[in-house]
XYZ file of N, CA and C in Angstrom:
804
model
N 2.288 -50.897 16.032
C 3.157 -50.340 15.456
C 2.240 -49.513 14.574
N 1.128 -49.880 14.219
C -0.132 -49.243 13.262
C -0.551 -48.073 14.341
N -0.512 -47.978 15.607
C -0.914 -46.729 16.505
C -0.155 -45.796 16.404
N 1.510 -46.098 16.460
C 2.407 -45.404 16.373
C 2.338 -44.245 14.771
N 2.169 -45.133 13.619
C 1.899 -44.755 12.198
C 0.703 -43.545 12.329
N -0.161 -43.962 12.913
C -1.567 -43.093 13.083
C -1.031 -41.755 13.952
N -0.445 -42.179 15.380
C -0.145 -40.949 15.591
C 0.967 -39.670 15.087
N 1.755 -40.456 14.229
C 2.739 -39.716 13.109
C 2.027 -39.022 12.308
N 1.091 -39.663 11.769
C 0.430 -39.106 10.535
C -0.539 -37.509 11.196
N -1.175 -38.024 12.193
C -1.782 -36.877 12.853
C -1.007 -35.732 13.154
N -0.211 -36.007 13.887
C 0.953 -34.924 14.194
C 1.428 -34.237 13.075
N 1.772 -34.996 11.732
C 2.275 -34.023 10.802
C 1.001 -33.270 10.107
N 0.051 -34.055 9.956
C -1.230 -33.165 9.420
C -1.592 -32.044 10.265
N -1.513 -32.167 11.806
C -1.857 -30.669 12.527
C -0.737 -29.779 12.129
N 0.404 -30.298 12.010
C 1.756 -29.286 11.606
C 1.244 -28.602 10.318
N 0.928 -29.508 9.461
C 0.737 -28.681 8.245
C -0.457 -28.006 7.989
N -1.470 -28.284 8.696
C -2.862 -28.013 8.276
C -2.732 -26.205 7.989
N -2.153 -25.899 9.143
C -2.460 -24.274 9.335
C -1.515 -23.620 8.080
N -0.568 -24.520 7.529
C -0.022 -23.718 6.351
C -0.717 -23.930 5.324
N -1.648 -24.828 4.849
C -2.449 -24.521 3.726
C -3.095 -23.070 3.108
N -2.774 -22.711 1.904
C -3.438 -21.799 1.435
C -4.706 -21.840 0.791
N -5.624 -21.672 1.624
C -7.072 -21.820 0.837
C -7.588 -20.774 0.439
N -8.700 -20.651 -0.521
C -9.273 -19.586 -1.187
C -9.775 -18.558 0.050
N -10.115 -19.088 1.386
C -10.816 -18.814 2.445
C -9.824 -17.329 2.980
N -8.499 -17.766 2.280
C -7.134 -16.855 2.743
C -6.870 -15.494 2.026
N -7.313 -16.225 0.478
C -6.767 -15.153 -0.162
C -7.913 -14.906 -1.140
N -9.138 -14.868 -1.024
C -10.383 -14.460 -2.097
C -10.497 -13.000 -1.314
N -10.556 -12.065 -2.334
C -11.310 -10.773 -1.807
C -12.626 -10.836 -1.907
N -13.159 -10.028 -1.182
C -14.746 -9.235 -1.360
C -15.750 -10.370 -0.793
N -15.525 -10.845 0.311
C -15.988 -11.845 0.842
C -16.974 -11.307 1.482
N -18.118 -11.858 2.031
C -19.252 -11.401 2.585
C -18.598 -11.687 4.261
N -19.005 -10.579 4.944
C -18.438 -10.504 6.432
C -19.535 -11.425 7.473
N -18.559 -12.471 7.992
C -19.107 -13.330 9.084
C -18.282 -13.321 10.056
N -18.022 -14.595 10.992
C -17.609 -14.734 12.201
C -16.143 -14.463 11.953
N -15.587 -15.012 10.404
C -14.030 -15.042 10.314
C -13.620 -13.653 9.712
N -14.376 -13.086 8.936
C -14.679 -11.949 7.893
C -14.942 -10.773 8.419
N -14.433 -9.536 8.828
C -15.042 -8.598 9.732
C -15.857 -7.994 8.739
N -16.700 -7.272 9.439
C -17.526 -5.918 8.992
C -17.357 -4.805 9.288
N -17.212 -3.616 8.041
C -16.637 -2.443 9.071
C -17.922 -1.289 8.179
N -17.903 -0.598 9.336
C -19.125 0.680 9.177
C -18.863 1.572 7.652
N -20.033 1.966 7.150
C -20.026 2.831 5.908
C -19.202 4.312 6.423
N -18.478 4.649 5.357
C -17.305 5.833 5.500
C -17.889 6.711 4.371
N -18.022 7.866 4.670
C -17.923 9.006 3.582
C -16.787 9.096 2.638
N -16.959 9.494 1.506
C -15.798 9.542 0.519
C -14.938 10.696 1.201
N -13.851 10.308 1.599
C -12.776 10.899 2.180
C -12.342 12.449 1.140
N -12.245 13.398 1.710
C -11.991 14.888 0.981
C -10.675 14.615 -0.029
N -10.412 15.771 -0.355
C -9.399 16.092 -0.796
C -8.211 16.223 -0.202
N -6.945 15.587 -0.708
C -5.684 15.592 -0.182
C -5.507 17.283 0.490
N -5.298 17.492 1.777
C -4.409 18.562 2.073
C -3.087 18.763 2.217
N -2.785 19.805 1.526
C -1.135 20.240 1.427
C -0.478 19.925 3.063
N 0.477 19.295 2.973
C 1.422 19.305 4.590
C 2.535 19.896 4.379
N 3.295 20.462 5.142
C 4.777 20.554 5.527
C 5.696 19.724 4.725
N 6.538 20.103 3.503
C 7.531 19.307 2.970
C 7.076 19.150 1.703
N 5.628 18.954 1.421
C 5.110 18.700 0.163
C 5.521 19.609 -0.807
N 5.629 19.114 -2.222
C 6.322 19.687 -3.367
C 4.986 19.777 -4.169
N 4.985 21.074 -4.645
C 3.890 21.690 -5.664
C 4.134 21.970 -7.195
N 3.892 21.792 -7.693
C 3.933 21.999 -9.203
C 3.113 23.073 -9.726
N 3.570 24.166 -9.815
C 2.625 25.633 -10.101
C 3.019 25.670 -11.597
N 2.110 26.164 -12.561
C 2.277 26.585 -14.038
C 1.249 27.507 -14.184
N 1.623 28.918 -14.523
C 1.061 29.635 -15.127
C 0.405 29.868 -16.329
N -0.410 29.595 -16.729
C -1.070 29.527 -18.079
C -1.524 31.041 -18.541
N -0.846 31.700 -19.266
C -1.241 32.895 -20.015
C -1.206 33.223 -21.386
N -1.408 34.217 -22.104
C -1.168 34.421 -23.634
C -0.242 35.527 -23.522
N 0.040 36.455 -22.145
C 0.950 37.234 -22.390
C 2.523 36.914 -22.221
N 3.429 36.660 -23.280
C 4.840 36.181 -23.218
C 5.752 36.698 -21.846
N 5.481 37.837 -21.758
C 6.427 38.217 -20.449
C 6.067 37.726 -19.107
N 4.597 37.645 -19.084
C 4.157 37.250 -17.835
C 4.322 35.577 -17.558
N 4.534 34.765 -18.826
C 4.770 33.484 -19.038
C 5.887 33.118 -18.584
N 7.131 34.119 -18.925
C 8.353 34.047 -18.798
C 8.680 34.330 -17.363
N 8.285 35.124 -16.876
C 8.279 35.608 -15.199
C 8.120 34.503 -14.497
N 6.752 33.895 -14.443
C 6.211 33.095 -13.398
C 6.428 31.737 -13.881
N 6.700 31.349 -14.827
C 7.246 30.145 -15.138
C 8.533 29.730 -15.551
N 9.611 30.514 -14.989
C 10.935 30.287 -15.105
C 11.673 29.817 -13.757
N 12.387 29.290 -13.905
C 13.152 28.927 -12.454
C 13.398 30.092 -11.473
N 13.316 29.954 -10.117
C 13.312 30.741 -9.283
C 14.273 30.663 -7.997
N 14.473 30.984 -7.201
C 15.283 30.814 -5.654
C 14.306 29.834 -5.071
N 12.933 30.061 -5.288
C 12.135 29.330 -4.571
C 11.923 27.699 -4.761
N 12.132 27.503 -6.122
C 12.081 26.170 -6.778
C 12.997 25.539 -5.611
N 12.447 24.083 -5.766
C 13.080 22.938 -5.188
C 14.430 22.844 -5.712
N 15.273 22.172 -5.205
C 16.373 21.528 -5.930
C 16.420 20.332 -5.460
N 15.453 19.537 -5.010
C 15.102 17.965 -5.036
C 15.054 17.358 -6.288
N 15.105 15.887 -5.819
C 15.292 15.144 -7.233
C 13.704 15.102 -8.051
N 13.018 15.579 -7.437
C 11.495 15.694 -7.681
C 11.311 16.800 -8.314
N 12.077 17.966 -8.117
C 11.889 19.066 -8.957
C 12.613 18.846 -10.317
N 13.690 18.279 -10.119
C 14.677 17.897 -11.246
C 13.605 17.011 -12.241
N 12.935 16.301 -11.876
C 11.892 15.189 -12.578
C 11.089 16.162 -13.149
N 10.253 17.120 -12.206
C 8.756 17.424 -12.784
C 9.246 18.362 -13.401
N 10.145 19.347 -13.663
C 10.461 20.563 -14.113
C 10.859 21.691 -13.417
N 10.572 23.104 -13.747
C 11.476 24.132 -13.044
C 10.438 24.861 -12.294
N 8.982 24.456 -12.154
C 8.087 25.506 -11.404
C 7.552 24.539 -10.102
N 8.445 23.895 -9.406
C 8.106 23.086 -8.160
C 8.620 24.108 -6.700
N 7.623 24.004 -6.001
C 7.977 24.838 -4.730
C 7.698 23.815 -3.258
N 8.501 24.069 -2.543
C 8.644 23.202 -1.272
C 7.853 24.119 -0.575
N 6.907 23.616 0.506
C 6.355 24.055 1.360
C 7.018 23.882 2.501
N 7.027 25.397 3.398
C 8.097 25.492 4.251
C 7.334 24.713 5.383
N 8.457 25.300 6.591
C 7.889 24.436 7.843
C 7.009 25.861 8.642
N 6.904 26.644 8.010
C 5.557 27.567 8.568
C 4.285 27.487 7.648
N 4.235 26.531 6.844
C 3.339 25.955 5.764
C 2.856 27.122 4.587
N 4.092 27.780 4.189
C 3.819 28.416 3.070
C 4.930 28.385 1.901
N 4.690 28.622 0.535
C 5.565 28.643 -0.537
C 5.908 29.982 -0.629
N 7.062 30.027 -1.473
C 7.616 31.763 -1.794
C 7.366 31.856 -3.432
N 6.093 32.688 -3.759
C 5.887 32.597 -5.263
C 6.331 33.969 -5.467
N 6.812 34.065 -6.998
C 7.535 35.208 -7.493
C 6.357 36.314 -7.511
N 7.029 37.443 -6.909
C 6.228 38.734 -7.005
C 5.304 38.818 -5.879
N 4.393 37.673 -5.684
C 3.436 37.640 -4.656
C 4.097 37.449 -3.131
N 5.093 36.602 -3.173
C 5.931 36.666 -1.814
C 5.448 35.207 -1.231
N 5.072 34.962 0.054
C 4.493 34.021 0.951
C 3.053 33.755 0.709
N 2.908 32.917 0.290
C 1.379 32.144 0.210
C 0.974 31.258 1.192
N 0.283 31.045 2.189
C -0.049 30.175 3.030
C -0.632 28.721 2.015
N -0.042 27.920 2.478
C -0.810 26.315 1.497
C -1.070 25.331 2.252
N -0.297 25.128 3.418
C -0.527 23.743 4.397
C -2.146 23.558 4.773
N -2.775 22.603 4.808
C -4.103 22.517 5.358
C -5.073 23.098 4.146
N -4.598 23.302 2.821
C -5.783 23.455 1.625
C -5.187 22.293 0.741
N -6.315 22.403 0.106
C -6.338 21.472 -1.393
C -5.399 22.391 -2.561
N -5.255 21.330 -3.511
C -4.887 22.038 -4.632
C -5.799 22.997 -5.537
N -6.980 22.652 -5.429
C -8.066 23.538 -5.818
C -8.113 24.912 -5.372
N -7.793 24.762 -3.922
C -7.721 26.065 -3.174
C -6.860 26.881 -3.192
N -5.835 26.165 -3.670
C -4.373 27.174 -3.552
C -4.796 27.486 -5.193
N -4.810 26.778 -6.060
C -5.155 27.492 -7.291
C -6.015 28.718 -7.096
N -7.006 28.776 -6.931
C -8.161 29.857 -6.655
C -7.033 30.942 -5.959
N -6.549 30.740 -4.898
C -5.749 31.924 -4.186
C -4.674 32.464 -4.986
N -4.016 31.647 -5.921
C -2.890 32.025 -6.648
C -3.395 32.799 -8.029
N -4.783 32.669 -8.597
C -5.247 33.367 -9.541
C -5.983 34.446 -8.865
N -6.402 34.512 -7.888
C -6.924 36.137 -7.534
C -5.768 36.892 -7.120
N -4.766 36.615 -6.848
C -3.666 37.386 -6.292
C -2.843 37.377 -7.755
N -2.690 36.904 -8.611
C -2.171 36.907 -9.828
C -2.593 38.464 -10.843
N -4.065 38.114 -10.503
C -4.714 39.425 -11.521
C -4.261 40.591 -11.336
N -3.572 41.057 -10.196
C -3.080 41.995 -9.834
C -2.167 42.622 -10.940
N -1.183 41.489 -11.280
C -0.144 41.695 -12.332
C -0.350 40.813 -13.763
N -1.631 40.303 -13.722
C -1.961 39.845 -15.356
C -3.297 39.446 -15.222
N -3.932 40.010 -16.171
C -5.441 40.492 -16.355
C -5.918 38.879 -16.559
N -5.707 38.224 -17.627
C -6.177 36.829 -17.876
C -5.237 35.813 -17.655
N -5.296 35.013 -16.762
C -4.197 33.925 -16.597
C -5.085 32.551 -16.094
N -4.483 31.537 -15.574
C -5.180 30.321 -15.123
C -3.397 29.774 -14.638
N -3.943 28.954 -13.376
C -2.933 28.264 -12.675
C -3.204 26.996 -12.707
N -2.262 26.083 -12.998
C -2.373 24.822 -12.728
C -1.395 24.283 -11.414
N -2.041 23.795 -10.446
C -1.089 23.144 -9.463
C -1.158 21.785 -9.007
N -0.122 21.276 -8.892
C -0.160 19.568 -8.560
C 0.724 19.313 -7.650
N 0.266 18.098 -6.944
C 1.348 17.525 -6.123
C 2.258 17.036 -6.637
N 3.524 17.211 -6.727
C 4.888 16.572 -6.943
C 4.899 15.150 -6.239
N 4.867 15.027 -4.833
C 5.099 13.799 -4.346
C 3.743 13.243 -4.028
N 3.270 12.719 -5.176
C 2.184 11.759 -5.073
C 2.298 10.383 -5.716
N 2.648 9.833 -4.518
C 3.574 8.402 -4.528
C 2.780 7.573 -3.416
N 2.676 6.446 -3.595
C 2.393 5.681 -2.379
C 3.763 4.301 -2.432
N 3.785 3.803 -1.273
C 4.601 2.635 -1.079
C 4.196 1.179 -0.817
N 4.774 0.676 -1.477
C 3.846 -1.221 -1.352
C 5.057 -1.644 -0.754
N 4.972 -2.235 0.594
C 6.187 -3.157 0.849
C 5.187 -4.574 1.316
N 5.607 -5.539 0.634
C 5.253 -6.873 0.700
C 6.257 -7.854 0.912
N 6.175 -9.144 0.946
C 7.313 -9.980 1.279
C 8.069 -10.288 0.418
N 9.200 -9.838 0.793
C 10.498 -9.703 -0.055
C 10.654 -8.898 -1.351
N 9.513 -7.651 -1.201
C 9.429 -6.715 -2.091
C 9.289 -5.643 -1.574
N 9.593 -4.335 -2.256
C 9.520 -3.219 -1.694
C 9.342 -2.435 -2.850
N 8.245 -1.171 -3.175
C 8.284 -0.516 -4.246
C 7.380 0.697 -4.301
N 7.910 1.621 -5.034
C 7.036 2.933 -5.136
C 6.503 3.450 -6.334
N 5.257 4.003 -6.309
C 4.285 3.999 -7.314
C 3.855 5.269 -7.357
N 3.601 6.026 -8.444
C 2.860 7.275 -8.566
C 1.481 7.042 -8.536
N 0.680 8.143 -7.884
C -0.833 8.123 -7.890
C -1.060 8.428 -8.988
N -1.867 7.948 -9.761
C -2.158 8.101 -11.133
C -3.550 8.982 -11.222
N -4.588 9.132 -10.166
C -5.586 9.659 -10.020
C -5.428 10.515 -8.780
N -6.549 11.279 -8.611
C -7.009 11.953 -7.063
C -7.133 11.099 -6.341
N -8.158 10.119 -6.301
C -8.776 8.985 -5.207
C -8.279 7.734 -5.979
N -7.378 6.930 -5.256
C -7.019 5.875 -5.683
C -7.588 4.845 -4.678
N -8.141 3.641 -4.989
C -8.450 2.646 -4.337
C -7.333 1.835 -3.845
N -7.409 1.042 -2.988
C -6.563 -0.006 -2.195
C -6.260 -1.058 -3.259
N -7.232 -1.676 -4.056
C -7.329 -2.720 -4.958
C -6.610 -1.984 -6.101
N -6.876 -0.998 -6.514
C -6.013 0.032 -7.763
C -4.437 0.082 -7.346
N -4.488 0.655 -5.886
C -2.915 0.609 -5.624
C -2.381 -1.008 -5.842
N -2.889 -2.008 -5.326
C -2.234 -3.466 -5.134
C -2.101 -3.849 -6.777
N -2.985 -3.583 -7.493
C -3.266 -4.046 -9.140
C -1.703 -2.974 -9.438
N -1.371 -1.919 -9.400
C -0.150 -1.051 -9.827
C 1.092 -1.965 -9.363
N 1.003 -2.315 -8.034
C 2.237 -2.930 -7.619
C 2.331 -4.255 -8.118
N 1.130 -4.957 -8.761
C 1.228 -6.170 -9.106
C 0.891 -7.411 -8.255
N -0.243 -6.780 -7.365
C -1.279 -7.902 -6.790
C -0.328 -8.833 -5.834
N -0.827 -9.061 -4.563
C -0.086 -9.899 -3.590
C 0.096 -11.298 -3.862
N 0.985 -11.967 -3.316
C 1.367 -13.279 -3.380
C 0.026 -14.086 -2.777
N 0.024 -15.413 -3.004
C -0.890 -16.323 -2.365
C -0.482 -16.545 -1.114
N 0.799 -16.248 -0.351
C 1.559 -16.232 0.888
C 1.546 -14.692 1.560
N 0.572 -14.021 1.108
C 0.253 -12.722 2.038
C -0.696 -12.645 2.753
N -0.647 -11.824 3.650
C -1.555 -12.011 4.582
C -2.540 -11.091 4.939
N -3.763 -11.226 3.789
C -4.527 -10.433 3.262
C -5.412 -9.820 4.675
N -5.399 -10.418 5.667
C -6.069 -10.659 7.066
C -5.229 -9.091 7.776
N -4.798 -8.978 7.841
C -3.896 -7.908 8.623
C -3.033 -6.788 7.650
N -3.592 -6.269 6.683
C -3.085 -5.059 6.140
C -2.800 -3.926 6.813
N -1.525 -3.447 6.498
C -1.440 -2.173 7.430
C -1.183 -0.905 6.209
N -1.716 0.153 6.604
C -1.278 1.226 5.941
C -0.996 2.405 7.103
N 0.206 3.098 6.814
C 1.012 3.893 7.755
C 0.675 5.344 6.985
N 0.195 6.230 7.426
C -0.218 7.435 6.916
C 0.317 8.638 7.782
N 1.004 9.570 7.054
C 1.357 10.920 7.624
C 0.114 11.541 7.875
N 0.383 12.084 9.285
C -0.932 13.474 9.460
C -0.338 15.019 9.335
N -1.021 15.646 9.263
C -0.390 16.800 9.236
C 0.219 17.690 10.338
N 0.317 17.000 11.609
C 0.919 17.275 12.953
C 2.296 16.297 13.032
N 2.376 15.512 11.620
C 3.889 15.276 11.579
C 4.024 13.880 12.386
N 2.740 13.438 12.766
C 2.422 11.957 13.177
C 2.009 11.025 12.447
N 2.595 9.790 12.382
C 2.110 8.707 11.748
C 1.011 7.807 12.177
N -0.002 7.574 11.515
C -1.031 7.008 11.688
C -1.150 5.686 11.108
N -1.549 4.437 12.215
C -1.392 3.102 11.415
C -2.717 2.622 11.623
N -3.327 2.140 10.331
C -4.472 1.717 9.965
C -4.426 0.056 9.589
N -5.137 -0.753 10.518
C -5.084 -2.254 10.074
C -6.452 -2.697 9.621
N -6.572 -3.429 8.710
C -7.772 -3.897 7.923
C -7.945 -5.180 7.479
N -8.854 -6.082 7.415
C -8.758 -7.249 6.672
C -9.110 -6.901 5.152
N -8.386 -7.151 4.194
C -8.434 -6.897 2.922
C -9.648 -7.924 2.254
N -9.816 -8.787 2.889
C -10.953 -10.028 2.314
C -12.286 -9.404 2.550
N -12.660 -8.379 3.059
C -13.833 -8.194 3.646
C -14.432 -7.289 2.493
N -15.810 -7.591 2.185
C -16.586 -6.925 0.975
C -16.847 -5.568 1.570
N -16.738 -5.158 2.763
C -17.333 -3.877 3.516
C -16.136 -2.798 3.059
N -14.915 -3.250 2.678
C -13.805 -2.448 2.751
C -14.402 -1.311 1.396
N -15.289 -1.946 0.537
C -15.471 -0.822 -0.581
C -16.355 0.622 -0.017
N -16.785 0.456 1.083
C -17.483 1.597 1.864
C -17.150 1.715 3.007
N -15.977 1.690 3.188
C -14.995 1.639 4.481
C -14.159 2.803 4.263
N -13.590 3.335 5.908
C -12.218 4.366 5.531
C -11.375 3.549 4.676
N -10.718 2.419 4.674
C -9.650 1.904 4.056
C -9.554 1.755 2.644
N -11.018 2.411 2.128
C -10.765 1.785 0.470
C -9.859 2.885 -0.309
N -9.755 4.141 0.079
C -9.052 5.414 -0.513
C -7.386 5.177 0.149
N -6.273 5.250 -0.598
C -5.089 5.483 0.043
C -4.923 7.107 -0.526
N -3.801 7.446 -0.018
C -3.649 8.882 0.209
C -2.040 9.130 -0.279
N -1.632 9.974 -0.915
C -0.475 10.412 -1.130
C 0.720 9.972 0.128
N 1.985 9.583 -0.144
C 2.658 8.929 0.935
C 2.352 7.997 1.992
N 1.346 7.350 1.425
C 0.937 6.340 2.095
C 2.190 5.085 1.884
N 1.790 4.081 2.916
C 3.009 2.867 3.007
C 1.980 1.862 3.507
N 1.737 1.000 2.472
C 0.953 -0.049 2.401
C 1.668 -1.193 2.814
N 1.681 -1.898 4.024
C 2.332 -3.252 4.284
C 2.045 -4.195 4.757
N 2.243 -5.575 3.723
C 1.511 -6.549 3.779
C 2.902 -7.765 4.184
N 2.470 -8.507 5.418
C 2.929 -9.258 5.526
C 3.060 -10.840 5.312
N 3.991 -11.786 5.215
C 3.705 -13.058 4.935
C 2.549 -13.861 6.020
N 1.944 -15.082 5.944
C 1.139 -15.639 6.931
C 2.395 -15.823 8.091
N 2.027 -16.279 9.228
C 2.490 -16.533 10.582
C 2.938 -17.743 9.856
N 4.347 -18.351 10.811
C 4.620 -19.914 10.536
C 4.617 -20.360 8.874
N 5.065 -19.638 8.108
C 5.300 -20.353 6.735
C 6.639 -21.068 6.451
N 7.091 -21.502 7.383
C 8.225 -22.671 7.245
C 7.796 -23.575 6.011
N 6.646 -24.181 6.109
C 6.099 -25.275 5.300
C 5.066 -24.450 4.596
N 5.286 -24.115 3.182
C 4.238 -23.735 2.167
C 3.474 -24.431 1.172
N 2.158 -24.861 1.662
C 1.310 -25.661 1.273
C 0.380 -25.004 0.581
N 0.046 -25.242 -0.700
C -0.872 -24.491 -1.388
C -2.442 -24.855 -1.569
N -2.716 -26.397 -1.017
C -3.658 -26.795 -1.013
C -3.895 -27.899 0.109
N -5.051 -28.447 0.530
C -5.563 -29.383 1.536
C -4.804 -30.998 0.831
N -5.011 -30.869 -0.561
C -4.360 -31.972 -1.049
C -2.960 -32.367 -1.206
N -2.503 -31.300 -1.205
C -1.077 -30.948 -0.967
C -0.466 -31.313 0.334
N -1.063 -30.997 1.514
C -0.831 -31.197 2.886
C -1.159 -32.866 2.993
N -1.728 -33.171 2.364
C -2.116 -35.071 2.364
C -1.004 -35.738 1.891
N -0.535 -35.019 0.590
C 0.644 -35.741 -0.188
C 1.680 -35.783 0.860
N 2.275 -34.592 1.308
C 3.258 -34.293 1.771
C 3.458 -35.248 3.298
N 2.454 -35.339 3.444
C 2.153 -36.264 4.816
C 2.242 -37.392 4.330
N 1.963 -37.809 3.627
C 1.952 -39.562 3.211
C 3.311 -39.679 2.617
N 4.000 -38.867 2.059
C 5.413 -38.781 1.634
C 6.228 -39.033 2.752
N 6.028 -38.195 3.685
C 6.790 -38.259 5.211
C 6.923 -39.701 5.875
N 5.198 -40.144 5.848
C 5.239 -41.261 6.544
C 5.745 -42.322 5.959
N 5.763 -42.252 4.349
C 6.497 -43.773 3.418
C 7.884 -43.571 3.568
N 8.558 -42.180 3.685
C 9.872 -42.204 3.985
C 10.249 -42.798 5.165
N 9.163 -42.352 6.244
C 9.624 -43.289 7.792
C 9.529 -44.614 7.829
N 8.547 -44.981 6.760
C 8.481 -46.385 7.082
C 9.588 -46.973 6.178
N 10.122 -46.887 5.229
C 11.301 -47.213 4.510
C 12.474 -47.187 5.263
N 12.597 -45.948 6.462
C 13.959 -45.753 6.911
C 13.508 -47.172 7.964
N 12.505 -47.185 8.688
C 12.148 -48.051 9.706
C 12.502 -49.796 9.273
N 11.998 -49.721 7.921
C 12.528 -51.256 7.346
C 13.840 -51.393 7.172
N 14.554 -50.356 6.963
C 16.209 -50.686 6.445
C 16.661 -50.727 7.766
N 16.261 -50.281 8.946
C 16.818 -50.494 10.237
C 16.650 -51.718 10.741
N 15.285 -52.293 10.732
C 14.793 -53.736 11.020
C 15.607 -54.781 10.517
N 15.809 -54.380 9.235
C 16.563 -55.127 8.131
C 17.761 -55.515 8.521
N 18.433 -54.459 8.827
C 19.971 -54.348 9.395
C 20.109 -55.117 10.536
N 18.977 -54.928 11.354
C 19.018 -55.234 12.780
C 19.160 -56.767 12.653
N 18.191 -57.323 11.859
C 17.824 -58.794 11.365
C 19.450 -59.523 10.819
N 20.076 -58.847 10.063
C 20.881 -59.326 9.559
C 22.000 -59.428 10.726
N 22.130 -58.385 11.375
C 23.388 -58.102 12.615
C 22.935 -59.447 13.510
N 21.680 -59.296 13.790
C 21.451 -60.778 14.971
C 21.825 -62.043 14.411
N 21.402 -62.369 12.875
C 21.555 -63.745 12.140
C 23.137 -64.026 12.158
N 24.011 -62.661 11.912
C 25.598 -62.759 11.994
C 25.944 -63.524 13.267
N 25.660 -62.587 14.122
C 25.807 -62.974 15.814
C 25.614 -64.436 16.041
N 24.668 -65.057 15.591
C 24.129 -66.168 15.912
C 25.381 -67.429 15.083
């Protein structure tokens, strides 16, 4: 009987142990070792380059009231999307040929260029019509998406270079059951293909790696641990559950034996 209890205890313990959520599974910035990977250093990523179907918010700043009215009023080139309605009247969609249609200037190639480059190009062409002017160019669809266990949210990029940790902080951080070892980022490429990057968020080497910064339209996907039928927060909790299970088994076994003994005595 003792051997049977010991075997049952061992079996339950083996089943529950992988479900334990330990600091090793959840702690950030761990030193790389045989369990936590190391990543090579990576240069700071270049500024985001505009792609097809992006939305650009363009505003012309000038002291000339007539010019201000012409270039900052709604036009046929303004997008009718929800983003345009939210951001204002000066939003332009990047067409399939990589251009936007700007008043008086016409088609301006913008795909593959940063907002700073687009700003300089528009300012240079506008000087034919307005002597003194400045242009503001911003990406309207500067958002990232966070998909975690039982949650999906969309957040605005509040800065040009936002880190993965800042993005998770905006989304409320990850739950203790999130699999930080296999974080995935889905990123759209200029070729319209989707690139999937997978990395271990626990590694300290993330700070200098290619996974540190996110980009507009990124989708951050973090799944739950595998086999999370039993959710055990610690080693002591696992022992407690195992002990309770065995105690319950002993109680049932005692009741069954008692009933058998009573039945045997009645039969005699």
